[in-house]
Amino acid sequence: MRDSPRVQDKWTRNTLLALSAVALYQALRTSKGTLSPLAVCGLLIACLALMWGVFGSPIPRVEALREKALLVVLAGGLALQFVELLEATLRYYFGTSFLHVFFIAGIVACGLLTIAAATGLVRSGKTWFVAVVVMHFFLGVAFLHIEDVPTIDVLVFQQDASAALVSGHNPYAMTFPNVFGEGTPLYAPELVAHGRVLFGFPYPPLILFLCLPSYLLTGDVRYAHLAATTLSGLLIGFSGRGLLCKLAAVLFLFSPTVFYVIQQGWTEPFLVLLFSIVLFQCRLGRSPFLALGLLVASKQYVVLAVPLAAWLLIRQRSLRAYSSLMLRAGVVSLAVTLPLALWNFRAFLWSVVMVQFLQPFRPDALSIPALVVRMGLPQPPIWPAFVALGLAGFFLLKRLRPSAAGFACCLACMYMVFFTLNKQAFLNYYILVGACLCGAVAAADMNCALDGEVGAETTSAESNRD
């Protein structure tokens, strides 16, 4: 039975998206998201695979192999990642303590179970996947206990702001210690003085709200990051119907740097969680306006792409339906942002908005501008990143058909373009791109989109089944 014209290039696109995710994770592994020759090569491969998958023509051989081609890429990428995780674990955590042994055994168990499911040695249902997801959480707990607390500003921001809010103080009207020391190039000179950074909590209020439960229960906000990562993997795995979507979720959960991102305290796990909730709500045939609104309110750069990509969540491309979706999402965003923003709007505006424009150019960023500077050329301007983001969105909306997978693919492309052309682009930013790629692969067997205000779900005849 031949594929319909609407899904003719489904297998080529999904296979190349999976290849892009594998290449991106390898690029991030080589230098932990900073500029290096190997990282640039991996990033280039990831970008080419992504662009070919979206804008290129179908590969006849891949289309003939159908799900087998995608399965090979996912299984190969997973085998590579588990071997790398095990090698790093044995190198750094080899010891006789219970946590060391548990972490090594857990990585081995998850790897064997996943490869067994991919190769058909165990039944490709839900049990193995849920077991792997649960083990991921406990491995994350062990990792946080094995590793020392890092000296990094993002963790200080979240810890101190949580303490301030619990004590009844405005987290946007405070300052933080400069953990990097005087003369650091990581802040603009006008943002530091007397050992302090002269701005308050630099993220929207939702990030702080998501940190609070973990801070109150454990005194450490990173357990919220861990829970968000694990839950994201679970939701991505259930955003589709078959084995392939679960393998894509495990590819994200056990990417080489995923535990490092959690240990450092970067906030992107919260964004990935909200993104995965959007996919899962589409899978259930429900309007994702709530999760979409929270996603828009989560971090500054999200508002640049998510509202545009949300057009792909509308089955009938109607301005009325789109306006209804975005209006409700906007109300949700304002509801979680305004209470703290209006407490001291001037301090909020300075900390969340104005400080972003003062952040210095980072020559160690994994981006084209940093590479240009490394080659001895003048520093390029930043405005091309915003122009490229808009142009990419315009062509993506014309190329991709409405679906949850299209939404995820659109975000992956737009953010890949934006970050690679920006003045700051590190591991935490690209983790979101990788999650979007895995989410696009996972949701690809579902034609979930919104029709007006009610989610409508249709399933391709070629969907993968358990």
Coordinates of C-alpha atoms in Angstrom, one line a residue:
M1 CA 0.0 0.0 0.0
R2 CA 1.5 3.3 -1.1
D3 CA 1.7 6.3 1.2
S4 CA -0.7 9.2 0.5
P5 CA 0.9 12.4 -0.8
R6 CA 0.4 14.1 2.6
V7 CA 2.7 11.6 4.4
Q8 CA 4.9 10.6 1.5
D9 CA 8.1 11.9 3.0
K10 CA 7.2 10.9 6.5
W11 CA 10.0 8.3 7.0
T12 CA 12.7 10.5 5.4
R13 CA 11.8 13.4 7.6
N14 CA 11.5 11.5 10.8
T15 CA 14.8 9.6 10.1
L16 CA 16.7 12.8 9.5
L17 CA 15.2 14.4 12.5
A18 CA 16.3 11.5 14.7
L19 CA 19.8 11.7 13.0
S20 CA 19.9 15.4 13.8
A21 CA 19.1 14.8 17.4
V22 CA 21.9 12.1 17.7
A23 CA 24.4 14.4 16.0
L24 CA 23.4 17.4 18.2
Y25 CA 23.8 15.3 21.4
Q26 CA 27.2 14.2 20.2
A27 CA 28.2 17.8 19.5
L28 CA 27.2 18.9 23.0
R29 CA 29.0 16.0 24.6
T30 CA 32.4 16.8 23.0
S31 CA 32.8 20.1 24.9
K32 CA 29.7 20.4 27.0
G33 CA 28.1 22.9 24.7
T34 CA 31.0 25.3 24.3
L35 CA 33.0 26.1 21.1
S36 CA 35.3 23.4 19.8
P37 CA 36.1 22.0 16.3
L38 CA 34.4 18.7 17.0
A39 CA 31.4 20.4 18.5
V40 CA 31.1 22.6 15.4
C41 CA 31.3 19.6 13.1
G42 CA 28.6 17.8 15.1
L43 CA 26.4 20.9 15.1
L44 CA 26.9 21.3 11.3
I45 CA 25.7 17.7 10.8
A46 CA 22.7 18.2 13.0
C47 CA 21.8 21.4 11.1
L48 CA 22.1 19.8 7.7
A49 CA 20.1 16.8 8.7
L50 CA 17.4 18.9 10.2
M51 CA 17.1 21.2 7.2
W52 CA 17.2 18.3 4.7
G53 CA 14.5 16.6 6.7
V54 CA 12.2 19.6 6.6
F55 CA 12.9 21.2 3.2
G56 CA 14.6 18.4 1.2
S57 CA 13.1 15.8 -1.1
P58 CA 12.3 12.3 0.1
I59 CA 15.0 9.7 -0.1
P60 CA 13.6 6.7 -2.0
R61 CA 15.6 4.1 -0.1
V62 CA 14.5 5.5 3.3
E63 CA 10.9 5.6 2.2
A64 CA 11.2 2.0 1.0
L65 CA 12.6 0.9 4.3
R66 CA 9.8 2.8 6.1
E67 CA 10.1 2.4 10.0
K68 CA 13.2 0.3 9.7
A69 CA 15.4 3.2 8.7
L70 CA 14.1 5.3 11.7
L71 CA 14.5 2.3 14.0
V72 CA 18.2 1.9 13.0
V73 CA 19.0 5.5 13.6
L74 CA 17.3 5.5 17.0
A75 CA 18.7 2.2 18.1
G76 CA 22.2 3.1 16.9
G77 CA 22.0 6.5 18.7
L78 CA 20.7 4.9 21.9
A79 CA 23.4 2.3 21.9
L80 CA 26.1 4.9 21.4
Q81 CA 24.7 7.1 24.2
F82 CA 24.4 4.3 26.7
V83 CA 28.0 3.2 25.9
E84 CA 29.2 6.8 26.4
L85 CA 27.3 7.2 29.6
L86 CA 28.7 3.9 30.9
E87 CA 32.2 4.8 29.9
A88 CA 32.0 8.2 31.6
T89 CA 30.4 6.6 34.7
L90 CA 33.2 4.0 35.0
R91 CA 35.8 6.7 34.5
Y92 CA 34.6 9.2 37.0
Y93 CA 32.3 7.3 39.4
F94 CA 34.0 3.9 39.7
G95 CA 34.0 3.1 43.4
T96 CA 32.6 0.9 46.1
S97 CA 30.0 3.2 47.5
F98 CA 26.4 2.2 47.1
L99 CA 25.6 5.3 45.0
H100 CA 28.4 4.6 42.6
V101 CA 27.4 0.9 42.2
F102 CA 23.7 1.9 41.8
F103 CA 24.4 4.5 39.2
I104 CA 26.6 2.1 37.1
A105 CA 24.1 -0.8 37.4
G106 CA 21.2 1.6 36.6
I107 CA 22.8 2.8 33.4
V108 CA 23.5 -0.8 32.3
A109 CA 20.0 -2.0 33.1
C110 CA 18.3 0.9 31.3
G111 CA 20.6 0.4 28.3
L112 CA 20.0 -3.3 28.0
L113 CA 16.3 -3.0 28.5
T114 CA 16.0 -0.3 25.8
I115 CA 18.1 -2.1 23.3
A116 CA 16.2 -5.3 24.0
A117 CA 12.9 -3.5 23.2
A118 CA 14.4 -1.9 20.1
T119 CA 15.6 -5.3 18.7
G120 CA 12.4 -7.1 19.7
L121 CA 13.9 -9.3 22.4
V122 CA 11.3 -8.0 24.8
R123 CA 7.7 -7.1 24.1
S124 CA 7.5 -3.5 22.8
G125 CA 4.7 -2.4 25.0
K126 CA 4.7 0.2 27.8
T127 CA 6.1 -1.7 30.8
W128 CA 9.8 -1.6 29.7
F129 CA 9.5 2.1 28.9
V130 CA 7.9 3.0 32.3
A131 CA 10.6 1.1 34.1
V132 CA 13.3 3.0 32.2
V133 CA 11.6 6.3 33.0
V134 CA 11.3 5.5 36.7
M135 CA 14.9 4.4 36.8
H136 CA 16.0 7.7 35.2
F137 CA 14.6 9.6 38.1
F138 CA 16.4 7.5 40.7
L139 CA 19.6 7.8 38.7
G140 CA 19.2 11.5 38.7
V141 CA 18.8 11.5 42.5
A142 CA 22.0 9.4 42.8
F143 CA 23.8 11.8 40.4
L144 CA 22.9 14.8 42.5
H145 CA 24.3 13.1 45.6
I146 CA 27.5 11.9 43.9
E147 CA 28.4 15.3 42.3
D148 CA 29.3 18.4 44.2
V149 CA 27.1 21.5 44.1
P150 CA 28.4 23.6 41.3
T151 CA 29.5 27.2 41.5
I152 CA 27.2 28.7 38.9
D153 CA 25.1 31.8 38.9
V154 CA 21.9 30.3 37.6
L155 CA 21.7 28.0 40.6
V156 CA 22.4 30.9 43.0
F157 CA 19.7 32.9 41.3
Q158 CA 17.1 30.2 41.8
Q159 CA 18.1 29.2 45.4
D160 CA 18.3 32.8 46.7
A161 CA 15.2 34.0 44.9
S162 CA 13.3 31.0 46.3
A163 CA 14.5 31.9 49.8
A164 CA 13.6 35.6 49.3
L165 CA 10.0 34.8 48.1
V166 CA 9.4 32.4 51.0
S167 CA 10.6 35.1 53.3
G168 CA 8.1 37.6 51.8
H169 CA 10.7 39.6 49.8
N170 CA 10.6 40.6 46.2
P171 CA 13.0 38.4 44.2
Y172 CA 13.2 41.1 41.5
A173 CA 14.3 43.8 43.9
M174 CA 17.2 42.0 45.3
T175 CA 20.8 41.4 44.2
F176 CA 23.0 38.3 44.1
P177 CA 26.6 37.5 44.9
N178 CA 29.0 37.5 42.0
V179 CA 30.1 33.9 42.2
F180 CA 32.6 34.4 39.3
G181 CA 34.6 37.1 41.0
E182 CA 35.7 40.6 40.1
G183 CA 36.6 41.3 36.5
T184 CA 34.6 38.4 35.1
P185 CA 33.8 38.6 31.4
L186 CA 30.5 36.8 31.9
Y187 CA 28.7 40.0 33.0
A188 CA 28.7 43.5 31.5
P189 CA 30.8 45.9 33.7
E190 CA 27.7 48.0 34.6
L191 CA 26.0 44.9 36.0
V192 CA 28.5 44.1 38.8
A193 CA 29.8 46.1 41.8
H194 CA 31.2 45.3 45.2
G195 CA 30.9 41.5 44.7
R196 CA 27.3 41.7 43.7
V197 CA 25.4 41.4 40.4
L198 CA 23.1 44.5 40.1
F199 CA 19.9 42.8 39.1
G200 CA 17.2 40.6 40.6
F201 CA 15.9 37.3 39.5
P202 CA 16.6 37.2 35.7
Y203 CA 13.8 34.8 34.7
P204 CA 10.0 35.2 34.5
P205 CA 8.1 34.3 37.7
L206 CA 6.9 30.9 36.4
I207 CA 10.5 29.5 36.7
L208 CA 10.5 30.5 40.4
F209 CA 7.1 29.0 41.0
L210 CA 8.3 25.7 39.5
C211 CA 11.4 25.8 41.7
L212 CA 9.5 26.4 45.0
P213 CA 8.1 22.9 45.7
S214 CA 11.6 21.4 45.5
Y215 CA 13.2 24.2 47.5
L216 CA 10.6 23.8 50.3
L217 CA 10.8 20.0 50.4
T218 CA 14.5 19.5 50.0
G219 CA 16.2 22.9 50.1
D220 CA 17.6 22.2 46.6
V221 CA 15.7 23.5 43.5
R222 CA 17.5 20.9 41.2
Y223 CA 15.2 18.1 42.3
A224 CA 12.4 20.1 40.5
H225 CA 14.6 20.1 37.4
L226 CA 15.1 16.4 37.7
A227 CA 11.4 15.7 38.1
A228 CA 10.7 18.0 35.1
T229 CA 13.2 16.1 32.9
T230 CA 11.9 12.7 33.9
L231 CA 8.2 13.7 33.4
S232 CA 9.1 15.2 30.0
G233 CA 10.5 11.9 28.8
L234 CA 7.4 10.1 30.0
L235 CA 5.1 12.5 28.2
I236 CA 7.2 12.6 25.0
G237 CA 7.1 8.8 25.0
F238 CA 3.3 8.8 25.2
S239 CA 2.9 11.5 22.5
G240 CA 2.6 8.8 19.9
R241 CA 1.4 5.2 19.8
G242 CA 4.2 2.8 19.0
L243 CA 7.7 1.7 19.9
L244 CA 9.5 4.5 18.0
C245 CA 8.1 7.3 20.0
K246 CA 9.3 5.6 23.2
L247 CA 12.8 5.2 21.8
A248 CA 12.8 8.9 20.9
A249 CA 11.9 9.7 24.5
V250 CA 14.7 7.5 25.8
L251 CA 17.1 9.2 23.4
F252 CA 16.3 12.5 25.2
L253 CA 16.3 11.0 28.7
F254 CA 19.7 9.5 28.3
S255 CA 21.4 12.0 26.1
P256 CA 25.1 12.3 27.2
T257 CA 24.8 15.6 29.1
V258 CA 21.2 15.3 30.5
F259 CA 22.3 14.6 34.1
Y260 CA 24.9 17.4 33.8
V261 CA 22.2 19.9 32.8
I262 CA 20.2 18.9 35.9
Q263 CA 23.3 19.1 38.2
Q264 CA 24.2 22.6 36.9
G265 CA 20.7 23.9 37.6
W266 CA 19.9 25.3 34.2
T267 CA 16.2 26.1 33.7
E268 CA 15.5 24.5 30.3
P269 CA 14.1 21.3 31.8
F270 CA 11.0 23.3 32.8
L271 CA 10.6 24.5 29.2
V272 CA 11.0 21.0 27.9
L273 CA 8.3 19.8 30.4
L274 CA 5.8 22.4 29.2
F275 CA 6.6 21.7 25.6
S276 CA 6.0 17.9 26.2
I277 CA 2.7 18.7 27.9
V278 CA 1.6 20.5 24.7
L279 CA 2.4 17.4 22.7
F280 CA 0.7 15.1 25.1
Q281 CA -2.5 17.2 25.2
C282 CA -2.6 17.1 21.4
R283 CA -2.2 13.3 21.7
L284 CA -5.3 13.2 23.9
G285 CA -7.2 15.5 21.4
R286 CA -7.4 18.4 23.9
S287 CA -6.7 22.0 23.5
P288 CA -3.2 22.8 24.8
F289 CA -3.9 26.4 25.6
L290 CA -3.0 26.0 29.3
A291 CA 0.4 24.4 28.7
L292 CA 1.0 26.7 25.7
G293 CA 0.4 29.8 27.9
L294 CA 2.7 28.5 30.6
L295 CA 5.4 27.8 28.0
V296 CA 5.2 31.3 26.6
A297 CA 5.6 32.6 30.2
S298 CA 8.6 30.4 31.0
K299 CA 11.5 32.2 29.5
Q300 CA 12.3 35.3 27.4
Y301 CA 13.3 33.7 24.1
V302 CA 10.3 31.4 24.1
V303 CA 8.0 34.2 23.0
L304 CA 10.0 34.7 19.8
A305 CA 9.0 31.3 18.4
V306 CA 6.2 29.5 20.2
P307 CA 3.3 31.9 19.3
L308 CA 4.3 31.6 15.6
A309 CA 4.7 27.8 15.7
A310 CA 1.3 27.5 17.5
W311 CA -0.2 28.2 14.0
L312 CA 0.6 24.5 13.3
L313 CA -1.7 23.4 16.2
I314 CA -4.7 24.7 14.2
R315 CA -6.1 22.1 11.8
Q316 CA -8.2 24.5 9.8
R317 CA -5.9 27.5 9.3
S318 CA -8.4 30.0 10.5
L319 CA -7.4 33.3 12.1
R320 CA -10.4 33.1 14.4
A321 CA -9.3 29.7 15.7
Y322 CA -5.7 30.8 16.1
S323 CA -6.8 34.0 17.8
S324 CA -8.9 32.1 20.2
L325 CA -6.0 29.7 21.1
M326 CA -3.5 32.5 21.6
L327 CA -6.0 34.7 23.5
R328 CA -6.5 32.0 26.1
A329 CA -2.8 31.2 26.2
G330 CA -2.1 34.9 26.7
V331 CA -4.5 35.1 29.6
V332 CA -2.7 32.1 31.2
S333 CA 0.7 33.8 30.7
L334 CA -0.4 37.0 32.2
A335 CA -2.0 35.3 35.2
V336 CA 1.2 33.6 36.2
T337 CA 3.4 36.6 35.4
L338 CA 1.6 39.7 36.6
P339 CA 1.4 39.0 40.4
L340 CA 5.2 39.2 40.8
A341 CA 5.8 41.6 37.9
L342 CA 3.5 44.3 39.4
W343 CA 5.0 44.0 42.8
N344 CA 7.8 46.2 41.5
F345 CA 7.4 46.6 37.8
R346 CA 10.5 48.7 37.3
A347 CA 12.7 46.1 39.0
F348 CA 11.0 43.3 37.0
L349 CA 11.5 45.1 33.7
W350 CA 15.2 45.7 34.5
S351 CA 15.9 42.2 35.7
V352 CA 14.0 40.2 33.1
V353 CA 14.1 42.4 30.0
M354 CA 16.8 45.1 30.0
V355 CA 19.6 43.0 31.5
Q356 CA 19.2 40.6 28.5
F357 CA 20.3 43.3 26.1
L358 CA 23.4 44.1 28.3
Q359 CA 24.7 40.5 28.3
P360 CA 28.1 40.4 26.7
F361 CA 29.1 38.5 23.6
R362 CA 30.5 35.1 24.6
P363 CA 33.5 34.0 22.4
D364 CA 33.2 30.5 23.8
A365 CA 29.6 30.0 22.6
L366 CA 28.7 27.2 20.3
S367 CA 27.6 29.5 17.5
I368 CA 28.6 31.0 14.2
P369 CA 29.5 34.5 15.6
A370 CA 31.8 32.9 18.1
L371 CA 33.4 30.8 15.4
V372 CA 33.9 33.9 13.2
V373 CA 35.6 35.7 16.1
R374 CA 37.7 32.6 16.8
M375 CA 38.9 32.8 13.2
G376 CA 40.2 36.3 13.8
L377 CA 37.4 38.1 12.0
P378 CA 35.4 41.0 13.5
Q379 CA 32.5 40.2 15.7
P380 CA 29.3 40.0 13.6
P381 CA 26.1 41.8 14.7
I382 CA 23.3 39.9 16.4
W383 CA 20.3 41.2 14.4
P384 CA 20.7 38.5 11.7
A385 CA 19.7 35.9 14.3
F386 CA 16.3 37.6 14.7
V387 CA 15.8 38.0 11.0
A388 CA 16.8 34.4 10.4
L389 CA 14.3 33.3 13.1
G390 CA 11.5 35.1 11.4
L391 CA 12.4 33.9 7.9
A392 CA 12.7 30.3 9.1
G393 CA 9.2 30.6 10.7
F394 CA 7.7 31.9 7.5
F395 CA 8.9 29.1 5.4
L396 CA 8.3 26.4 8.0
L397 CA 4.6 27.4 8.3
K398 CA 4.3 27.0 4.5
R399 CA 6.2 23.7 4.5
L400 CA 4.8 21.8 7.5
R401 CA 1.3 20.6 7.8
P402 CA -0.7 21.2 11.0
S403 CA 0.1 18.6 13.7
A404 CA 1.8 18.3 17.0
A405 CA 4.8 16.9 15.2
G406 CA 4.8 19.9 12.9
F407 CA 4.7 22.2 15.9
A408 CA 7.7 20.4 17.5
C409 CA 9.6 20.4 14.2
C410 CA 9.0 24.1 13.7
L411 CA 10.3 24.9 17.1
A412 CA 13.4 22.8 16.6
C413 CA 14.3 24.5 13.3
M414 CA 13.6 28.0 14.5
Y415 CA 15.6 27.6 17.7
M416 CA 18.4 25.8 15.9
V417 CA 18.7 28.8 13.5
F418 CA 18.4 31.4 16.3
F419 CA 20.9 29.9 18.7
T420 CA 23.6 29.1 16.1
L421 CA 23.5 32.8 15.1
N422 CA 23.3 34.3 18.5
K423 CA 25.9 35.9 20.9
Q424 CA 25.2 33.3 23.6
A425 CA 24.5 29.6 22.8
F426 CA 25.4 26.9 25.2
L427 CA 24.5 23.4 26.3
N428 CA 21.3 24.4 28.0
Y429 CA 19.9 26.2 25.0
Y430 CA 20.5 23.3 22.6
I431 CA 19.0 20.8 25.1
L432 CA 15.7 22.4 24.2
V433 CA 16.4 21.9 20.5
G434 CA 17.2 18.3 21.1
A435 CA 14.0 17.8 23.1
C436 CA 12.0 19.4 20.2
L437 CA 13.6 17.0 17.7
C438 CA 12.8 14.0 19.9
G439 CA 9.3 15.3 20.4
A440 CA 8.7 15.7 16.7
V441 CA 9.8 12.1 16.0
A442 CA 7.6 10.9 18.9
A443 CA 4.5 12.7 17.8
A444 CA 5.0 12.0 14.1
D445 CA 2.6 9.1 14.0
M446 CA -0.3 11.2 15.2
N447 CA -2.0 13.9 13.2
C448 CA -3.1 15.8 16.3
A449 CA -4.2 19.4 15.8
L450 CA -6.8 21.8 17.0
D451 CA -9.9 22.4 14.9
G452 CA -11.4 25.6 16.3
E453 CA -11.5 25.2 20.1
V454 CA -11.7 21.4 20.3
G455 CA -8.7 19.1 19.8
A456 CA -9.2 16.6 16.9
E457 CA -7.1 13.5 16.6
T458 CA -6.6 11.4 13.5
T459 CA -4.2 8.6 13.1
S460 CA -2.3 7.7 10.0
A461 CA -2.8 4.2 8.6
E462 CA 0.9 3.8 8.7
S463 CA 1.2 4.5 12.5
N464 CA 3.5 2.3 14.6
R465 CA 1.7 0.0 16.9
D466 CA 2.8 -1.7 20.1

